[in-house]
Short mmCIF file of C-alpha atoms and ligand atoms in Angstrom, two decimals:
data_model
loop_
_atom_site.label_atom_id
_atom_site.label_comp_id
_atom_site.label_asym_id
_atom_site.label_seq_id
_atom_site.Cartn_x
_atom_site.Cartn_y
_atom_site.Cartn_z
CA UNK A 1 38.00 12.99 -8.30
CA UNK A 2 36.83 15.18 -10.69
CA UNK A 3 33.31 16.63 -10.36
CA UNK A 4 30.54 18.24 -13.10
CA UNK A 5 30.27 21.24 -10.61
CA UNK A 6 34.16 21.48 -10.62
CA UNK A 7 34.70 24.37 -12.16
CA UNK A 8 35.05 27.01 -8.92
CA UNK A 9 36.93 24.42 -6.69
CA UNK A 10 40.33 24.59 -5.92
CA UNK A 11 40.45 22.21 -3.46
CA UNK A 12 39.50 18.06 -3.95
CA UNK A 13 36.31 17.56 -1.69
CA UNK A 14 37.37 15.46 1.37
CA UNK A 15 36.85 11.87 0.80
CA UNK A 16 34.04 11.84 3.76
CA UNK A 17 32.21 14.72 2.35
CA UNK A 18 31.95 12.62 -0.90
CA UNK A 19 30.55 9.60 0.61
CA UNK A 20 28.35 12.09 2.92
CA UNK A 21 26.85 14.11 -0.34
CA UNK A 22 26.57 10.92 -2.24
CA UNK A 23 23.51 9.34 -3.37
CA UNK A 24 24.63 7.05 -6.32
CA UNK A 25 24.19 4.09 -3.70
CA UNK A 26 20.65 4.39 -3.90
CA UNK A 27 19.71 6.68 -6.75
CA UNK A 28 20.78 4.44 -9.39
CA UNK A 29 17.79 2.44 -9.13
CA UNK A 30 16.40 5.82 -10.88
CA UNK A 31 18.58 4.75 -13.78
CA UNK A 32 16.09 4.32 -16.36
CA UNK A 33 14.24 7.14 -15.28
CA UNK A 34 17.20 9.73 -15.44
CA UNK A 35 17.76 7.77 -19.28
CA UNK A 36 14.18 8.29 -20.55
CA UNK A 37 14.00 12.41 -18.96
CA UNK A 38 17.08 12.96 -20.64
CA UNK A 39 15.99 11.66 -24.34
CA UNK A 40 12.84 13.60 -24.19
CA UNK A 41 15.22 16.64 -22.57
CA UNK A 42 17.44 16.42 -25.88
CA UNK A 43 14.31 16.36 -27.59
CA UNK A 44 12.98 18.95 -26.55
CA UNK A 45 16.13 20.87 -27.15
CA UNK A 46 15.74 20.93 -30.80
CA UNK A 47 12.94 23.33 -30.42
CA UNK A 48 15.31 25.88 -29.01
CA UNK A 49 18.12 25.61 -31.44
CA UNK A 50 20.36 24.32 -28.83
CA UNK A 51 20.61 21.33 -30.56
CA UNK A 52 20.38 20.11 -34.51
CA UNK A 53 17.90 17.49 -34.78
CA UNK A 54 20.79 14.92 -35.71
CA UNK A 55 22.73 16.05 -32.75
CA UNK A 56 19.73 15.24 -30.40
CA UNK A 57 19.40 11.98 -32.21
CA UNK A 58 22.97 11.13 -31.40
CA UNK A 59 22.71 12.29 -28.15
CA UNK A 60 19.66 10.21 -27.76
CA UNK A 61 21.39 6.91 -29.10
CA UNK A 62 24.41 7.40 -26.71
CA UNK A 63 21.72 7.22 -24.08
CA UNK A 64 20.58 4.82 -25.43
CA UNK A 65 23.88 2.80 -25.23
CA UNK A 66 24.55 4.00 -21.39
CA UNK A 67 21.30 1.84 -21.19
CA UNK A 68 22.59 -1.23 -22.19
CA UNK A 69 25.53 -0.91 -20.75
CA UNK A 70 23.58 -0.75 -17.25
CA UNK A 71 21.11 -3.88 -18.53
CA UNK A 72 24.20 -6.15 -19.06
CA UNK A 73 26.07 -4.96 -16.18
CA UNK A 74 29.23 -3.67 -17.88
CA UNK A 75 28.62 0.34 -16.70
CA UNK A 76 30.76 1.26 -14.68
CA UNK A 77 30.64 4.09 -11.94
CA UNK A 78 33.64 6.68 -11.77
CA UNK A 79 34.63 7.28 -8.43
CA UNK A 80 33.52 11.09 -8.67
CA UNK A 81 29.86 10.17 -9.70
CA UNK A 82 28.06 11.53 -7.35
CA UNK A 83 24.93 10.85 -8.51
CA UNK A 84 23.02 9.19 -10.95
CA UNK A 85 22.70 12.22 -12.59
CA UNK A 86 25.86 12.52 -12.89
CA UNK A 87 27.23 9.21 -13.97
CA UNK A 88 24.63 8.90 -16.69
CA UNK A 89 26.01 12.28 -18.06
CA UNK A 90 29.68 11.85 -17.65
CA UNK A 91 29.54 8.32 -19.29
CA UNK A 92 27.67 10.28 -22.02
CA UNK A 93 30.10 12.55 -22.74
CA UNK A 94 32.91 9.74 -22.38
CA UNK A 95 31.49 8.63 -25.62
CA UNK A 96 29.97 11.31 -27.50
CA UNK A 97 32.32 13.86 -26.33
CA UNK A 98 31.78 17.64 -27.39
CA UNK A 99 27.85 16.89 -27.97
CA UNK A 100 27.15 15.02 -24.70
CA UNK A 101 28.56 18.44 -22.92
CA UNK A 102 25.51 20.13 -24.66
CA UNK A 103 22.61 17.49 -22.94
CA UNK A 104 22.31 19.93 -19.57
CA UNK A 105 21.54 22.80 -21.23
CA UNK A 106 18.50 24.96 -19.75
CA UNK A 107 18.25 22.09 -16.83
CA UNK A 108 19.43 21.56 -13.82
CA UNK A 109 20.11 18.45 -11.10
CA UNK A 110 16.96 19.75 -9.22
CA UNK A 111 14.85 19.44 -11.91
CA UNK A 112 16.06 16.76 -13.37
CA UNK A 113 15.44 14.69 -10.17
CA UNK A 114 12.43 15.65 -9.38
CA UNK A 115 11.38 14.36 -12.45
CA UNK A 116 13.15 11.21 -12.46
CA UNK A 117 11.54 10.38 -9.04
CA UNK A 118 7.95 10.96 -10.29
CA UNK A 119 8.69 8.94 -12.81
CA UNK A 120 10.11 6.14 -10.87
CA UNK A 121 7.36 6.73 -8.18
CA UNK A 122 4.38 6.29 -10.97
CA UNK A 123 6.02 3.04 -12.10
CA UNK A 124 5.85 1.44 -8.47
CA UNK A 125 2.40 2.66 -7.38
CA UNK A 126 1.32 0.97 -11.30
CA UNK A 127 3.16 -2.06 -9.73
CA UNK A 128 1.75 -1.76 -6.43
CA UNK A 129 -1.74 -1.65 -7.71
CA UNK A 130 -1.37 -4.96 -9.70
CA UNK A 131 -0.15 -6.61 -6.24
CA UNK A 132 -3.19 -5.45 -4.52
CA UNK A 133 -5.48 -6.67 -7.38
CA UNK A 134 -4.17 -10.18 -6.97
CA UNK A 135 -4.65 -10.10 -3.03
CA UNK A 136 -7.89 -8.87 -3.57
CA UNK A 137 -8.70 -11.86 -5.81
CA UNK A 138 -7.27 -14.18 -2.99
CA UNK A 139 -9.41 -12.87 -0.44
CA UNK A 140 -12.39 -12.68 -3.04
CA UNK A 141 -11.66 -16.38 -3.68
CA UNK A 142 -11.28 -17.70 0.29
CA UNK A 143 -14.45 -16.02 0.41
CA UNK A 144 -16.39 -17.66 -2.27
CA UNK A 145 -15.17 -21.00 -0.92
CA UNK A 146 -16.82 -20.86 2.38
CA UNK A 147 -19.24 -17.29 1.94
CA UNK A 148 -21.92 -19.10 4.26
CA UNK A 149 -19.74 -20.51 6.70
CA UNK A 150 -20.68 -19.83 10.36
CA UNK A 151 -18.63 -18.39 12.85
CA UNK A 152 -18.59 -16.10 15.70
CA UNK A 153 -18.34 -12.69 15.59
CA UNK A 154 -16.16 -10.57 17.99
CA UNK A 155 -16.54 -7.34 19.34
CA UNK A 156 -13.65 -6.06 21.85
CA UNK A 157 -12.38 -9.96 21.28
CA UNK A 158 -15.33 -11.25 23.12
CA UNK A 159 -17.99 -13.51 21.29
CA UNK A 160 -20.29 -11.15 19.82
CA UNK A 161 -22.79 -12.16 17.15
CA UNK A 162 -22.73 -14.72 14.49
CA UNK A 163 -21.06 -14.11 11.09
CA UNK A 164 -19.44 -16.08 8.51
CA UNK A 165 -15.97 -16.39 6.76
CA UNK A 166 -17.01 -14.99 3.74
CA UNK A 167 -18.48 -11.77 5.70
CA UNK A 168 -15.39 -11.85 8.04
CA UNK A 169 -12.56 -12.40 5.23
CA UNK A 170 -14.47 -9.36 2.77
CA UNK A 171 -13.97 -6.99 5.83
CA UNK A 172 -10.11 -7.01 4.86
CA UNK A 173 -10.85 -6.75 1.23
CA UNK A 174 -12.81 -3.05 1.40
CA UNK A 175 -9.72 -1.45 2.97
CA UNK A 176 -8.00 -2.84 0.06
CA UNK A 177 -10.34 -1.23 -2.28
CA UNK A 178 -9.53 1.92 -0.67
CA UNK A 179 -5.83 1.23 -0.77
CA UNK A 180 -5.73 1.37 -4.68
CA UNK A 181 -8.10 4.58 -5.25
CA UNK A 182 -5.90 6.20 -3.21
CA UNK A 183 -2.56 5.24 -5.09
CA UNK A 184 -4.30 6.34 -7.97
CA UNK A 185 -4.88 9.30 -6.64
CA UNK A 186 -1.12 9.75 -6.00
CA UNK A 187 -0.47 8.80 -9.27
CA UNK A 188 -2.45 11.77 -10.31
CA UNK A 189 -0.62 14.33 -8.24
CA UNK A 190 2.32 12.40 -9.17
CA UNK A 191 1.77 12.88 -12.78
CA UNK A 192 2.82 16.95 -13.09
CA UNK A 193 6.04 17.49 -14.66
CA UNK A 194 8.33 19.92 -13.10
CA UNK A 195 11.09 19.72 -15.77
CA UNK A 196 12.28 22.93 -17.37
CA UNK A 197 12.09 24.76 -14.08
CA UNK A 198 15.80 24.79 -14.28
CA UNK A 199 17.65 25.18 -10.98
CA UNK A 200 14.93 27.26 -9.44
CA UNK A 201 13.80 30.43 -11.49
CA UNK A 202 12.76 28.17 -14.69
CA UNK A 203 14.76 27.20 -17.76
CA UNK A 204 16.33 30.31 -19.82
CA UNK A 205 15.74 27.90 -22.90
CA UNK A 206 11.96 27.70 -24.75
CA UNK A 207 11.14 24.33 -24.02
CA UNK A 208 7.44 23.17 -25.39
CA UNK A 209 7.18 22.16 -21.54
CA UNK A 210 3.73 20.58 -22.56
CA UNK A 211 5.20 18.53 -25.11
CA UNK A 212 7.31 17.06 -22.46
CA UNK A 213 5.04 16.44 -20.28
CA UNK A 214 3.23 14.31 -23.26
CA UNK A 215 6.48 12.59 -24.00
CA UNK A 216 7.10 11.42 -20.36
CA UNK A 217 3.52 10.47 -20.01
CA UNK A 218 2.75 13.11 -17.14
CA UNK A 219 -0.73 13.02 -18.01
CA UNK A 220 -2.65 13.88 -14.41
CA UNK A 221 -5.77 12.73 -14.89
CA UNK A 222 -5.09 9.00 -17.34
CA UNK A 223 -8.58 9.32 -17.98
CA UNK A 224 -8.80 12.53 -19.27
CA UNK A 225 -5.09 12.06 -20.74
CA UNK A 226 -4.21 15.89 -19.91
CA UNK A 227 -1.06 16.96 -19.79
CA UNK A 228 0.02 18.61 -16.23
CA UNK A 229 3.17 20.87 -15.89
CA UNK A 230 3.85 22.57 -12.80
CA UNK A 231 3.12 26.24 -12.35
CA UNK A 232 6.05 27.56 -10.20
CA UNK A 233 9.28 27.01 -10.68
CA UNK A 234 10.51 27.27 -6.67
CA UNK A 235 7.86 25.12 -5.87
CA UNK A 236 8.63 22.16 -8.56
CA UNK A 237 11.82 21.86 -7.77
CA UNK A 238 11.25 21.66 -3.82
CA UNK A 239 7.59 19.75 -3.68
CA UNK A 240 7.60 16.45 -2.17
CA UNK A 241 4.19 16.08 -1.61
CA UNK A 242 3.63 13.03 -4.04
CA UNK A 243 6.77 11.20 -1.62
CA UNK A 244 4.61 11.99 1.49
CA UNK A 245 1.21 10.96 -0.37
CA UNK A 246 3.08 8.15 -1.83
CA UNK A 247 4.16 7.00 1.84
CA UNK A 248 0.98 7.81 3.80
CA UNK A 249 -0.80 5.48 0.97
CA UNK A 250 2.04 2.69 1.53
CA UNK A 251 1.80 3.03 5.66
CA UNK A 252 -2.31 2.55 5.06
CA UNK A 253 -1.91 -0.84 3.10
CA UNK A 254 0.73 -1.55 5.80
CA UNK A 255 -1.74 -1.23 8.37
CA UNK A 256 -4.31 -3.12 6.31
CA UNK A 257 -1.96 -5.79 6.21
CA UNK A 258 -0.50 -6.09 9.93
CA UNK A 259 -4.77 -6.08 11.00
CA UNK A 260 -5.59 -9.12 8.79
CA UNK A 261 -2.29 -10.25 9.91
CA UNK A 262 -2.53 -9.97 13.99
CA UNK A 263 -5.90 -11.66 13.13
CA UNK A 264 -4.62 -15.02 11.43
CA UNK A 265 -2.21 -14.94 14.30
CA UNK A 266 -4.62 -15.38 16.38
CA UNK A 267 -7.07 -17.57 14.39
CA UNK A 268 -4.57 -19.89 13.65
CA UNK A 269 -3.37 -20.29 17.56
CA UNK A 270 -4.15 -23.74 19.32
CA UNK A 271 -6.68 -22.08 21.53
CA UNK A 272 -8.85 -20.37 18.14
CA UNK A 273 -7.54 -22.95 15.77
CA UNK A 274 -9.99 -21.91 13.12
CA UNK A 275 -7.23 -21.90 10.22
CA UNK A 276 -4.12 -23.63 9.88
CA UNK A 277 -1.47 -22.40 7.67
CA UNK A 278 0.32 -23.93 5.13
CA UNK A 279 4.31 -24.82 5.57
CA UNK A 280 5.43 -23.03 2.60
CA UNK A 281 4.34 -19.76 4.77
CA UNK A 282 5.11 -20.50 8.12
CA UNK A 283 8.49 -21.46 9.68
CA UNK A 284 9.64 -23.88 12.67
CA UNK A 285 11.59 -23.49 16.54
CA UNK A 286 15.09 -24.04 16.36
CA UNK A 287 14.56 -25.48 20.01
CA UNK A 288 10.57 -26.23 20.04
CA UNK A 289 10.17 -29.34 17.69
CA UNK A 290 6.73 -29.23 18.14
CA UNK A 291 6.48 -25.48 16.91
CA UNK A 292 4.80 -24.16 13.70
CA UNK A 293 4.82 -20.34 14.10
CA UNK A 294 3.42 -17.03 11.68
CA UNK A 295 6.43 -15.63 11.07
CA UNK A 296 5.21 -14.31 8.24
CA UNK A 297 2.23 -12.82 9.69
CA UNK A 298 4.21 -11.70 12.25
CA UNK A 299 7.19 -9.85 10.14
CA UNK A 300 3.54 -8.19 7.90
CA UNK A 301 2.52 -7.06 11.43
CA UNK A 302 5.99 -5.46 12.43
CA UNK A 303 6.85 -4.10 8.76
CA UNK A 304 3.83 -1.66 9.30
CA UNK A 305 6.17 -0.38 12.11
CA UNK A 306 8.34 0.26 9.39
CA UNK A 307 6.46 2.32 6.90
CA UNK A 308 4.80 4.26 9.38
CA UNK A 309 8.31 5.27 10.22
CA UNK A 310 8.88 5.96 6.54
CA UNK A 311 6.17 8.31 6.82
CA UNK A 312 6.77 10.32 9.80
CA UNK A 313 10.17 10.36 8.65
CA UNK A 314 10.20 12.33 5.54
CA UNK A 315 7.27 14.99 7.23
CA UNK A 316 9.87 15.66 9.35
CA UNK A 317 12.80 16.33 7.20
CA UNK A 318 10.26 18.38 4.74
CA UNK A 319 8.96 20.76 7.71
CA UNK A 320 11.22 23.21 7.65
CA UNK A 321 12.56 23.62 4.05
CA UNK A 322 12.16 27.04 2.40
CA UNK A 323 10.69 26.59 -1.39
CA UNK A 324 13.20 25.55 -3.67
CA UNK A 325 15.75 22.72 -3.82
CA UNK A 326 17.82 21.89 -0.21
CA UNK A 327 19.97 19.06 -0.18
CA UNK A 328 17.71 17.71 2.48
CA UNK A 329 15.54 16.79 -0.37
CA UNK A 330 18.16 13.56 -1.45
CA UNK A 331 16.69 12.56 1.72
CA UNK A 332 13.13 11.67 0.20
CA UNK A 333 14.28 8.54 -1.99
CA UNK A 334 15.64 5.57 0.43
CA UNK A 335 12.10 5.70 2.52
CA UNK A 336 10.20 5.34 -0.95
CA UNK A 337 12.13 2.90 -2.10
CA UNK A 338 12.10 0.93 1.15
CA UNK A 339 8.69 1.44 1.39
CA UNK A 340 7.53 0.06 -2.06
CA UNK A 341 10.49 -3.10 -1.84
CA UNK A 342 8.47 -3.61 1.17
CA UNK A 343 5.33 -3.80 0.00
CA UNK A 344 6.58 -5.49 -2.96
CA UNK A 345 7.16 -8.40 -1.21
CA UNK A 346 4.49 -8.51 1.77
CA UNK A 347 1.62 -8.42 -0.65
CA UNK A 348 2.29 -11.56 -3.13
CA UNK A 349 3.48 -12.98 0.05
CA UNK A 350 0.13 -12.52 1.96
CA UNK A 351 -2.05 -13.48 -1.27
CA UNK A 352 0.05 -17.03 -1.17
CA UNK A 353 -0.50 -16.80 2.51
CA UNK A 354 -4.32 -16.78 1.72
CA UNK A 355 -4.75 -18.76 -1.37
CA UNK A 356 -3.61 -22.31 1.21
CA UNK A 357 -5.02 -21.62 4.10
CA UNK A 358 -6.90 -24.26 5.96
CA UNK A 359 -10.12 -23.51 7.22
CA UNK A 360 -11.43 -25.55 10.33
CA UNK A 361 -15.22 -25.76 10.53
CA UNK A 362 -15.57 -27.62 13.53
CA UNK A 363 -13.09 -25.69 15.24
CA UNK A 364 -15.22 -22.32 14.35
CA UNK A 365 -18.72 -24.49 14.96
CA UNK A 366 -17.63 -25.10 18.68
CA UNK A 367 -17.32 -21.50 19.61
CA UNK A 368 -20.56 -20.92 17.83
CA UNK A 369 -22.34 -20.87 21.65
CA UNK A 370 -25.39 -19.63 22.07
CA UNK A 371 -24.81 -16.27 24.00
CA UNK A 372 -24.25 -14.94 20.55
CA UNK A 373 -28.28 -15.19 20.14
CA UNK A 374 -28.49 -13.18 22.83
CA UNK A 375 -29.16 -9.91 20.56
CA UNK A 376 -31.60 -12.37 18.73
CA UNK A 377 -33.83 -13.02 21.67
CA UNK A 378 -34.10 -9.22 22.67
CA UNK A 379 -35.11 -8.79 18.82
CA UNK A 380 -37.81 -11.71 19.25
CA UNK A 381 -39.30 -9.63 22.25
CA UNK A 382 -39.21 -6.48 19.95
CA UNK A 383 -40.95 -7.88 17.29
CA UNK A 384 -43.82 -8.61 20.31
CA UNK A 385 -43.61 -4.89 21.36
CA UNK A 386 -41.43 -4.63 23.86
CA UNK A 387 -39.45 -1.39 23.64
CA UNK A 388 -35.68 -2.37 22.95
CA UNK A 389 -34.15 -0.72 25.88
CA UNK A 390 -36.59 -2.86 27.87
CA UNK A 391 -36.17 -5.90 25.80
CA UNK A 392 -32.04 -5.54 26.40
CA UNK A 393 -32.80 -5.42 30.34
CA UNK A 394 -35.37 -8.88 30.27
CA UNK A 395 -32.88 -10.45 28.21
CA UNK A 396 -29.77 -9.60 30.68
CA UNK A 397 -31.93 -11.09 33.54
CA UNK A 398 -32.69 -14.18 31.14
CA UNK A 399 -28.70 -14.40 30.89
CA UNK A 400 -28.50 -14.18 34.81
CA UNK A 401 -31.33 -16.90 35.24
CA UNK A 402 -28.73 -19.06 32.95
CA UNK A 403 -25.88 -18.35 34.90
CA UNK A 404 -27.40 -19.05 38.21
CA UNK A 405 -28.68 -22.85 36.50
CA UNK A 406 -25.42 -22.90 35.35
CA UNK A 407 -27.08 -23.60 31.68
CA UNK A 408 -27.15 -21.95 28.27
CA UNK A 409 -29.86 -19.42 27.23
CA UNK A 410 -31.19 -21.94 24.70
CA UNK A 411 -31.46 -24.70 27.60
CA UNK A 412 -33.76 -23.04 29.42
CA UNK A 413 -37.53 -24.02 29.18
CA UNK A 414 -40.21 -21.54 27.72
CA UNK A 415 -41.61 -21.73 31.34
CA UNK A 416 -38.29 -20.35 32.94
CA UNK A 417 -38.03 -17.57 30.05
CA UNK A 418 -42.05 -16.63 31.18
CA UNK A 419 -40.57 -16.04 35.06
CA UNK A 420 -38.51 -13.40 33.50
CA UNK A 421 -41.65 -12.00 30.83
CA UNK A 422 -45.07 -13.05 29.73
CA UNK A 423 -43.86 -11.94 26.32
CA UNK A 424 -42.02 -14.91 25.71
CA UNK A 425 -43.79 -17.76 24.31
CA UNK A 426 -43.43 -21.59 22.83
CA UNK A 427 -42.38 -20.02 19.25
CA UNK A 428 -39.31 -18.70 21.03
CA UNK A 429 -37.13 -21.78 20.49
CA UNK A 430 -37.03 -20.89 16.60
CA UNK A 431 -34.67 -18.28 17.30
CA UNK A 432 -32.22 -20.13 18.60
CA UNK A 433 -30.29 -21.17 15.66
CA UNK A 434 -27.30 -19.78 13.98
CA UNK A 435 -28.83 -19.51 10.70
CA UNK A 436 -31.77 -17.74 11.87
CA UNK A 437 -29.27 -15.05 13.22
CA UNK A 438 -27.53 -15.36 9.81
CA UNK A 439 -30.22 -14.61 7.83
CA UNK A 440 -32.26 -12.14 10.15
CA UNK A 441 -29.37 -9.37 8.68
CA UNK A 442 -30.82 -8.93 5.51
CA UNK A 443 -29.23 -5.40 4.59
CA UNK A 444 -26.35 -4.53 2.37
CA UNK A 445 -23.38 -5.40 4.44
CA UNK A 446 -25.41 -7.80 6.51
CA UNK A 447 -24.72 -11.84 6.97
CA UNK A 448 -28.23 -13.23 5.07
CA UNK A 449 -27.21 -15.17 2.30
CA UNK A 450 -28.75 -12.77 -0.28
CA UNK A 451 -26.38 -9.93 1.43
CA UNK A 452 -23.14 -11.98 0.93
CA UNK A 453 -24.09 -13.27 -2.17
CA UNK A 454 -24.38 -9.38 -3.54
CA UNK A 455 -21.11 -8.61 -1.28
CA UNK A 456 -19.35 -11.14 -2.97
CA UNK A 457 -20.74 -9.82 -6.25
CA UNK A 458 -19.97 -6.52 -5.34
CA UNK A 459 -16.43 -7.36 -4.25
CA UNK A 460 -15.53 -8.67 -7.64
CA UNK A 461 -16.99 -5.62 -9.45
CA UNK A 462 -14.62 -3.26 -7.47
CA UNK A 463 -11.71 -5.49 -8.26
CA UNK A 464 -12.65 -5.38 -11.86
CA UNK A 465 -13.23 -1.66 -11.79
CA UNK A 466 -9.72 0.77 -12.37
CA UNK A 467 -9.78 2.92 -8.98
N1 LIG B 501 21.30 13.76 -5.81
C1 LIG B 501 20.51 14.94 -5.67
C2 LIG B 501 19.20 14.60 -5.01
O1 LIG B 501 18.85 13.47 -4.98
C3 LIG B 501 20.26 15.52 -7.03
C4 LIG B 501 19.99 16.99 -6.99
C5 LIG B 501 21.25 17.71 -6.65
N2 LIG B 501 21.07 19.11 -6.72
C6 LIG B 501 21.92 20.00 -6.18
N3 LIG B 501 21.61 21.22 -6.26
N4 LIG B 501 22.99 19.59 -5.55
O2 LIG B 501 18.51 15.46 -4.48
#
């Protein structure tokens, strides 16, 4: 097996300690990456006199055959590549021979990757972000379709106070909202080219490192469109903090996901039964005929398992690394790749999940009991005067009476509310409706029609906006 590095070596590496230092396996999904660094690399060349400008352009249309040859499938690996690196360059100098020897000039592996990566890593959190968008319109659009419809509201899982689909389906869109400004704020500190710090110590060639940075599109800030190039050398070649932000961003949206999914697990249970999924997204017993289960909420509930592990995972291998490049560092790519194939999938899956639903009105109207009015009632005796910490205690007792009749609050007569206060009188019965809780919470973020309605409005002007 013959190796780039093989110079020094007088001894074949042992067949384990190939497969052991290899990434090829899973680095050449940075294929296109490693192609498009290495054209702006020979590019950037010229400049130096390293290269002629025609010798740079050849270079660049070899590449630009190695390219195809990956597209239709007919590359194929040597059993030395260790790397993509690697491969791309040997295959290169297959074909172009003496002038393909000249592409790795001034750079080095560790620069080189670290560039691909951020490269690949900005094209996934781009794809990411166009995933979320299109969930967010699926929950934007269940919400539309039933924004006023009542049902009740939980606190520790116990009935708590009226709300409505709308409000409770748009309290898994916000998190969403958050998920994308903060991928774009990875993709900012993403976005800072660390090629042409060589192996370590910085390229011994004068690169126009800003025009590279230009070429690859390593523009920080998009809207600005700035070019960013990293400022130390040791610490380009060994900073991994875009992987980590990259990962803590993916675990969030995981977590985002597995809530709103442990929810419509339960919802969607015989004893809830507000929502009933569709077939295309739920799957059968092999022994139960009767059985329709949430498999896929349930696999969107364990995957966050999955990326948190991601997560925790490369912190740990990055704790203890000195600055500049430690083979420990291959170890950032499978958990960001995992991560975003993930993700990939779960979020289309969840917006079809969402988009044929069945909702179940009655289901929700028949939990819709009147103990959630009992805020409302203490409110009513506010509105009369009655300090709130007093009008909490009355209505407890009034909840008590109930109990002992074995009735609900709203059954009892305005006489029977009057043993408990004087304060209570014949216009009391006019808060015990659902709407009247509804609409009673007319703040931003509150359930009055004129709330959701500017939630709603609010929710599609956040999609709309770039994060
Ligand atoms: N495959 C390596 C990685 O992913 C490329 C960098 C190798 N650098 C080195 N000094 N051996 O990290």
């Amino acid at each position: 097996m013959s190796k780039l590095w093989g110079g020094r070596f007088a001894r074949e590496t042992d067949v384990l300690v190939h497969e052991f230092n290899a990434s090829l396996p899973f680095d050449r999904r940075l294929v296109a990456e490693d192609i498009r660094g290495s054209m702006a690399w020979a590019r950037a060349l010229v400049g130096t006199e390293v290269l002629t400008a025609a010798e740079a352009e050849t270079i660049v249309a070899g590449l630009a055959q190695v390219q195809v040859e990956f597209e239709n499938g007919t590359f194929v690996f040597d059993e030395g590549d260790e790397d993509i690196h690697t491969a791309v360059e040997r295959r290169l100098t297959e074909m172009m021979g003496e002038v393909g020897g000249k592409l790795h000039t001034g750079r080095s592996r560790n620069d080189q990757v670290a560039t691909d990566f951020r490269l690949w890593v900005m094209g996934a959190i781009d794809h990411l972000q166009d995933s979320l968008t299109d969930l967010q319109n699926a929950l934007t659009e269940s919400a539309a379709a039933n924004l006023n419809l009542p049902m009740p509201g939980y606190t520790h899982l116990q009935h708590a106070q009226p709300v409505t689909w709308g409000h409770w389906i748009l309290s898994h869109f916000w998190p969403l909202v958050r998920d994308r400004e903060r991928l774009a704020q990875v993709r900012e500190r993403t976005a800072v080219l660390p090629l042409g710090s060589g192996a370590l110590a910085g390229t011994a060639y004068p690169v126009d490192r800003e025009w590279l940075a230009r070429e690859l599109g390593f523009t920080a800030a998009l809207s600005t469109n700035e070019v960013a190039v990293s400022q130390n050398s040791l610490d380009a070649v060994s900073d991994r903090d875009f992987a980590a932000d990259f990962l803590y961003a993916a675990a969030m949206i995981g977590l985002h996901l597995s809530r709103l999914a442990e929810q419509l697990v339960l919802f969607s249970s015989a004893e809830f039964g507000f929502v009933r999924l569709d077939d295309g997204y739920s799957t059968g017993s092999s022994l139960m005929p009767q059985k329709k289960n949430p498999d896929t909420l349930e696999l969107t509930r364990g995957k966050a398992g999955r990326l948190v592990g991601h997560l925790t995972g490369l912190l740990t291998t990055l704790k203890g690394l000195p600055s500049s490049y430690d083979k420990d560092l291959q170890e950032d790519k499978e958990p960001v790749f995992d991560a975003f194939d993930t993700l990939r999938l779960t979020l289309p899956i969840m917006a079809g999940l969402i988009r044929t639903l069945t909702l179940r009105p009655e289901r929700m109207a028949a939990q819709l009991e009147p103990g959630l009015l009992a805020t409302d009632l203490a409110d009513y005796l506010v509105k009369r005067g009655v300090p709130f910490r007093q009008a909490h205690h009355l209505v407890g007792r009034v909840v008590q009476v109930a109990e002992q009749k074995g009735v609900n609050l709203t059954e009892l007569a305005v006489a029977e509310l009057q043993t408990v206060s004087g304060v209570f009188g014949e216009d009391v019965t006019a808060v015990f409706h659902i709407a009247a809780s509804l609409s009673n919470r007319n703040v931003t973020g509150g359930t009055s029609v004129e709330a959701l309605a500017s939630q709603l409005a609010a929710a599609r002007l956040a999609v709309a906006r770039e994060p």
